[in-house]
Tab-separated table of C-alpha atoms in Angstrom:
chain	number	residue	atom	x	y	z
E	1	UNK	CA	-46.638	13.385	-11.238
E	2	UNK	CA	-44.046	14.111	-8.517
E	3	UNK	CA	-42.040	11.185	-7.202
E	4	UNK	CA	-42.496	12.159	-3.548
E	5	UNK	CA	-45.539	13.787	-1.591
E	6	UNK	CA	-44.524	15.573	1.604
E	7	UNK	CA	-47.382	15.585	3.992
E	8	UNK	CA	-47.615	18.330	6.663
E	9	UNK	CA	-50.158	19.328	9.238
E	10	UNK	CA	-49.755	22.853	10.497
E	11	UNK	CA	-51.270	24.408	13.704
E	12	UNK	CA	-49.884	27.561	15.199
E	13	UNK	CA	-46.567	26.793	13.702
E	14	UNK	CA	-45.368	30.331	12.817
E	15	UNK	CA	-42.336	30.339	15.040
E	16	UNK	CA	-40.512	27.620	13.097
E	17	UNK	CA	-42.304	27.451	9.743
E	18	UNK	CA	-39.816	29.530	7.855
E	19	UNK	CA	-37.109	27.095	8.828
E	20	UNK	CA	-39.243	24.204	7.776
E	21	UNK	CA	-39.985	25.694	4.482
E	22	UNK	CA	-36.314	26.473	3.880
E	23	UNK	CA	-35.432	22.892	4.718
E	24	UNK	CA	-37.757	21.574	1.990
E	25	UNK	CA	-36.947	24.117	-0.628
E	26	UNK	CA	-33.238	23.448	0.008
E	27	UNK	CA	-33.598	19.604	-0.550
E	28	UNK	CA	-30.936	18.073	-3.069
E	29	UNK	CA	-33.798	16.009	-4.466
E	30	UNK	CA	-36.315	18.267	-6.073
E	31	UNK	CA	-39.038	15.981	-7.655
E	32	UNK	CA	-41.630	16.542	-4.887
E	33	UNK	CA	-44.933	18.015	-3.938
E	34	UNK	CA	-45.614	19.460	-0.477
E	35	UNK	CA	-49.177	19.256	0.839
E	36	UNK	CA	-49.633	21.333	3.780
E	37	UNK	CA	-53.063	21.375	5.608
E	38	UNK	CA	-53.526	24.158	8.237
E	39	UNK	CA	-55.841	23.033	11.034
E	40	UNK	CA	-57.418	26.499	12.024
E	41	UNK	CA	-54.257	28.213	13.243
E	42	UNK	CA	-54.854	31.281	15.292
E	43	UNK	CA	-51.212	32.679	14.667
E	44	UNK	CA	-49.929	33.964	11.194
E	45	UNK	CA	-49.153	30.365	9.960
E	46	UNK	CA	-51.460	30.647	7.062
E	47	UNK	CA	-50.112	34.010	5.920
E	48	UNK	CA	-46.633	32.560	5.897
E	49	UNK	CA	-47.858	29.533	3.814
E	50	UNK	CA	-49.768	31.686	1.359
E	51	UNK	CA	-46.811	33.793	0.726
E	52	UNK	CA	-45.009	30.705	-0.963
E	53	UNK	CA	-44.685	31.057	-4.664
E	54	UNK	CA	-43.436	27.641	-5.407
E	55	UNK	CA	-46.067	25.799	-7.451
E	56	UNK	CA	-45.022	22.416	-5.692
E	57	UNK	CA	-46.428	23.743	-2.428
E	58	UNK	CA	-50.202	23.305	-1.980
E	59	UNK	CA	-51.905	24.692	1.127
E	60	UNK	CA	-55.281	23.426	2.355
E	61	UNK	CA	-57.333	24.844	5.188
E	62	UNK	CA	-59.647	22.988	7.528
E	63	UNK	CA	-62.978	24.567	8.501
E	64	UNK	CA	-62.785	23.611	12.035
E	65	UNK	CA	-59.937	22.275	14.153
E	66	UNK	CA	-59.744	18.424	13.723
E	67	UNK	CA	-56.308	17.445	14.948
E	68	UNK	CA	-53.093	16.204	13.266
E	69	UNK	CA	-54.512	13.109	11.878
E	70	UNK	CA	-57.377	14.881	10.128
E	71	UNK	CA	-54.974	17.466	8.623
E	72	UNK	CA	-52.654	14.551	7.412
E	73	UNK	CA	-55.471	12.759	5.933
E	74	UNK	CA	-56.673	15.747	3.880
E	75	UNK	CA	-53.202	16.114	2.482
E	76	UNK	CA	-53.058	12.388	1.830
E	77	UNK	CA	-56.285	12.544	-0.216
E	78	UNK	CA	-54.670	15.123	-2.625
E	79	UNK	CA	-51.204	13.419	-2.729
E	80	UNK	CA	-50.049	12.252	-6.113
E	81	UNK	CA	-46.436	11.146	-5.435
E	82	UNK	CA	-45.505	7.423	-5.529
E	83	UNK	CA	-43.487	7.809	-2.260
E	84	UNK	CA	-45.030	9.319	0.896
E	85	UNK	CA	-43.152	11.082	3.591
E	86	UNK	CA	-44.242	13.248	6.610
E	87	UNK	CA	-42.921	16.554	7.991
E	88	UNK	CA	-44.614	18.531	10.827
E	89	UNK	CA	-44.463	22.267	10.443
E	90	UNK	CA	-42.020	22.788	13.177
E	91	UNK	CA	-39.550	20.300	12.023
E	92	UNK	CA	-36.969	20.460	9.572
E	93	UNK	CA	-34.784	18.059	7.548
E	94	UNK	CA	-31.143	17.894	6.458
E	95	UNK	CA	-30.594	18.960	2.873
E	96	UNK	CA	-29.996	15.356	1.452
E	97	UNK	CA	-32.888	13.661	3.346
E	98	UNK	CA	-35.253	13.163	0.469
E	99	UNK	CA	-32.414	12.039	-1.872
E	100	UNK	CA	-30.998	9.647	0.545
E	101	UNK	CA	-34.371	8.116	1.317
E	102	UNK	CA	-35.544	7.772	-2.168
E	103	UNK	CA	-32.128	6.229	-3.403
E	104	UNK	CA	-32.310	3.657	-0.452
E	105	UNK	CA	-35.890	2.772	-1.269
E	106	UNK	CA	-35.128	2.261	-5.091
E	107	UNK	CA	-31.866	0.411	-4.622
E	108	UNK	CA	-33.225	-1.939	-2.084
E	109	UNK	CA	-36.628	-2.311	-3.649
E	110	UNK	CA	-38.286	-1.742	-0.280
E	111	UNK	CA	-41.721	-0.473	0.736
E	112	UNK	CA	-40.508	1.492	3.733
E	113	UNK	CA	-37.507	3.463	4.778
E	114	UNK	CA	-36.637	5.111	7.914
E	115	UNK	CA	-33.729	7.138	9.429
E	116	UNK	CA	-32.459	8.476	12.705
E	117	UNK	CA	-33.502	11.841	13.908
E	118	UNK	CA	-32.644	14.587	16.396
E	119	UNK	CA	-34.867	16.289	18.816
E	120	UNK	CA	-34.169	19.966	19.466
E	121	UNK	CA	-35.134	22.414	22.119
E	122	UNK	CA	-36.949	25.629	21.341
E	123	UNK	CA	-33.689	27.142	20.398
E	124	UNK	CA	-33.017	24.408	17.801
E	125	UNK	CA	-30.259	22.810	19.807
E	126	UNK	CA	-30.226	19.044	19.469
E	127	UNK	CA	-31.015	17.343	22.718
E	128	UNK	CA	-31.661	13.738	21.768
E	129	UNK	CA	-30.819	11.494	18.796
E	130	UNK	CA	-33.555	9.058	18.106
E	131	UNK	CA	-32.288	5.667	16.918
E	132	UNK	CA	-34.408	2.718	15.736
E	133	UNK	CA	-33.039	-0.859	15.329
E	134	UNK	CA	-35.178	-3.150	13.584
E	135	UNK	CA	-34.929	-6.765	12.100
E	136	UNK	CA	-33.375	-6.889	8.690
E	137	UNK	CA	-36.988	-7.503	7.254
E	138	UNK	CA	-39.804	-5.346	8.674
E	139	UNK	CA	-43.296	-6.192	7.808
E	140	UNK	CA	-45.106	-2.840	7.171
E	141	UNK	CA	-48.626	-3.837	8.715
E	142	UNK	CA	-46.974	-5.176	11.875
E	143	UNK	CA	-44.786	-2.121	11.966
E	144	UNK	CA	-47.756	0.099	12.106
E	145	UNK	CA	-49.275	-1.772	15.045
E	146	UNK	CA	-46.062	-1.646	17.096
E	147	UNK	CA	-44.335	1.458	15.708
E	148	UNK	CA	-41.249	2.562	17.562
E	149	UNK	CA	-39.724	4.704	14.732
E	150	UNK	CA	-40.519	8.471	14.021
E	151	UNK	CA	-43.184	8.998	11.436
E	152	UNK	CA	-41.160	12.138	10.566
E	153	UNK	CA	-38.061	10.194	9.652
E	154	UNK	CA	-39.722	7.590	7.358
E	155	UNK	CA	-41.040	7.250	3.714
E	156	UNK	CA	-43.158	4.657	2.255
E	157	UNK	CA	-44.132	3.335	-1.227
E	158	UNK	CA	-47.886	4.068	-1.757
E	159	UNK	CA	-47.979	1.760	-4.849
E	160	UNK	CA	-46.981	-1.235	-2.728
E	161	UNK	CA	-48.974	-0.508	0.482
E	162	UNK	CA	-51.509	2.016	-0.586
E	163	UNK	CA	-52.181	5.272	1.181
E	164	UNK	CA	-51.944	4.724	4.900
E	165	UNK	CA	-54.496	7.059	6.728
E	166	UNK	CA	-54.580	8.385	10.412
E	167	UNK	CA	-56.925	8.056	13.149
E	168	UNK	CA	-58.973	11.208	13.533
E	169	UNK	CA	-60.563	12.898	16.410
E	170	UNK	CA	-57.506	13.631	18.701
E	171	UNK	CA	-57.215	17.272	18.724
E	172	UNK	CA	-54.169	19.339	19.889
């Protein structure tokens, strides 16, 4: 069983998908599985995903477009890692993202970790740094209700909080 499950919804993401794949494959922490659910893409996203030969990458396909929440939930249902993190198919991580997150979670014995992030334009130039300041102790359930941090810059311990599923029905 891998330590980390990476959850990714994909929909018409071919423009950035290779960079996303490279950012996961080049992580300094390698004990992960990557569950990607394609939500009826009409571009060549599925072909790019199906070319991947790394056995840690698992690709699922929806029968009809159900939105990002639905795609994430399919991946979550199949996730086996203790720690869950999220990455959209058009985003990418710094090479040490997983290592720093998992080390922090273990050293602090916490159920949730989050980090800053950068938003980029379509040419991948940073346009904004997303910072989040919270109280020293954050209650996970309250955080879900008033979330101001990026899902894509966070990780949680599924043994402590269970798998957290997404609302469905909101389509792209």
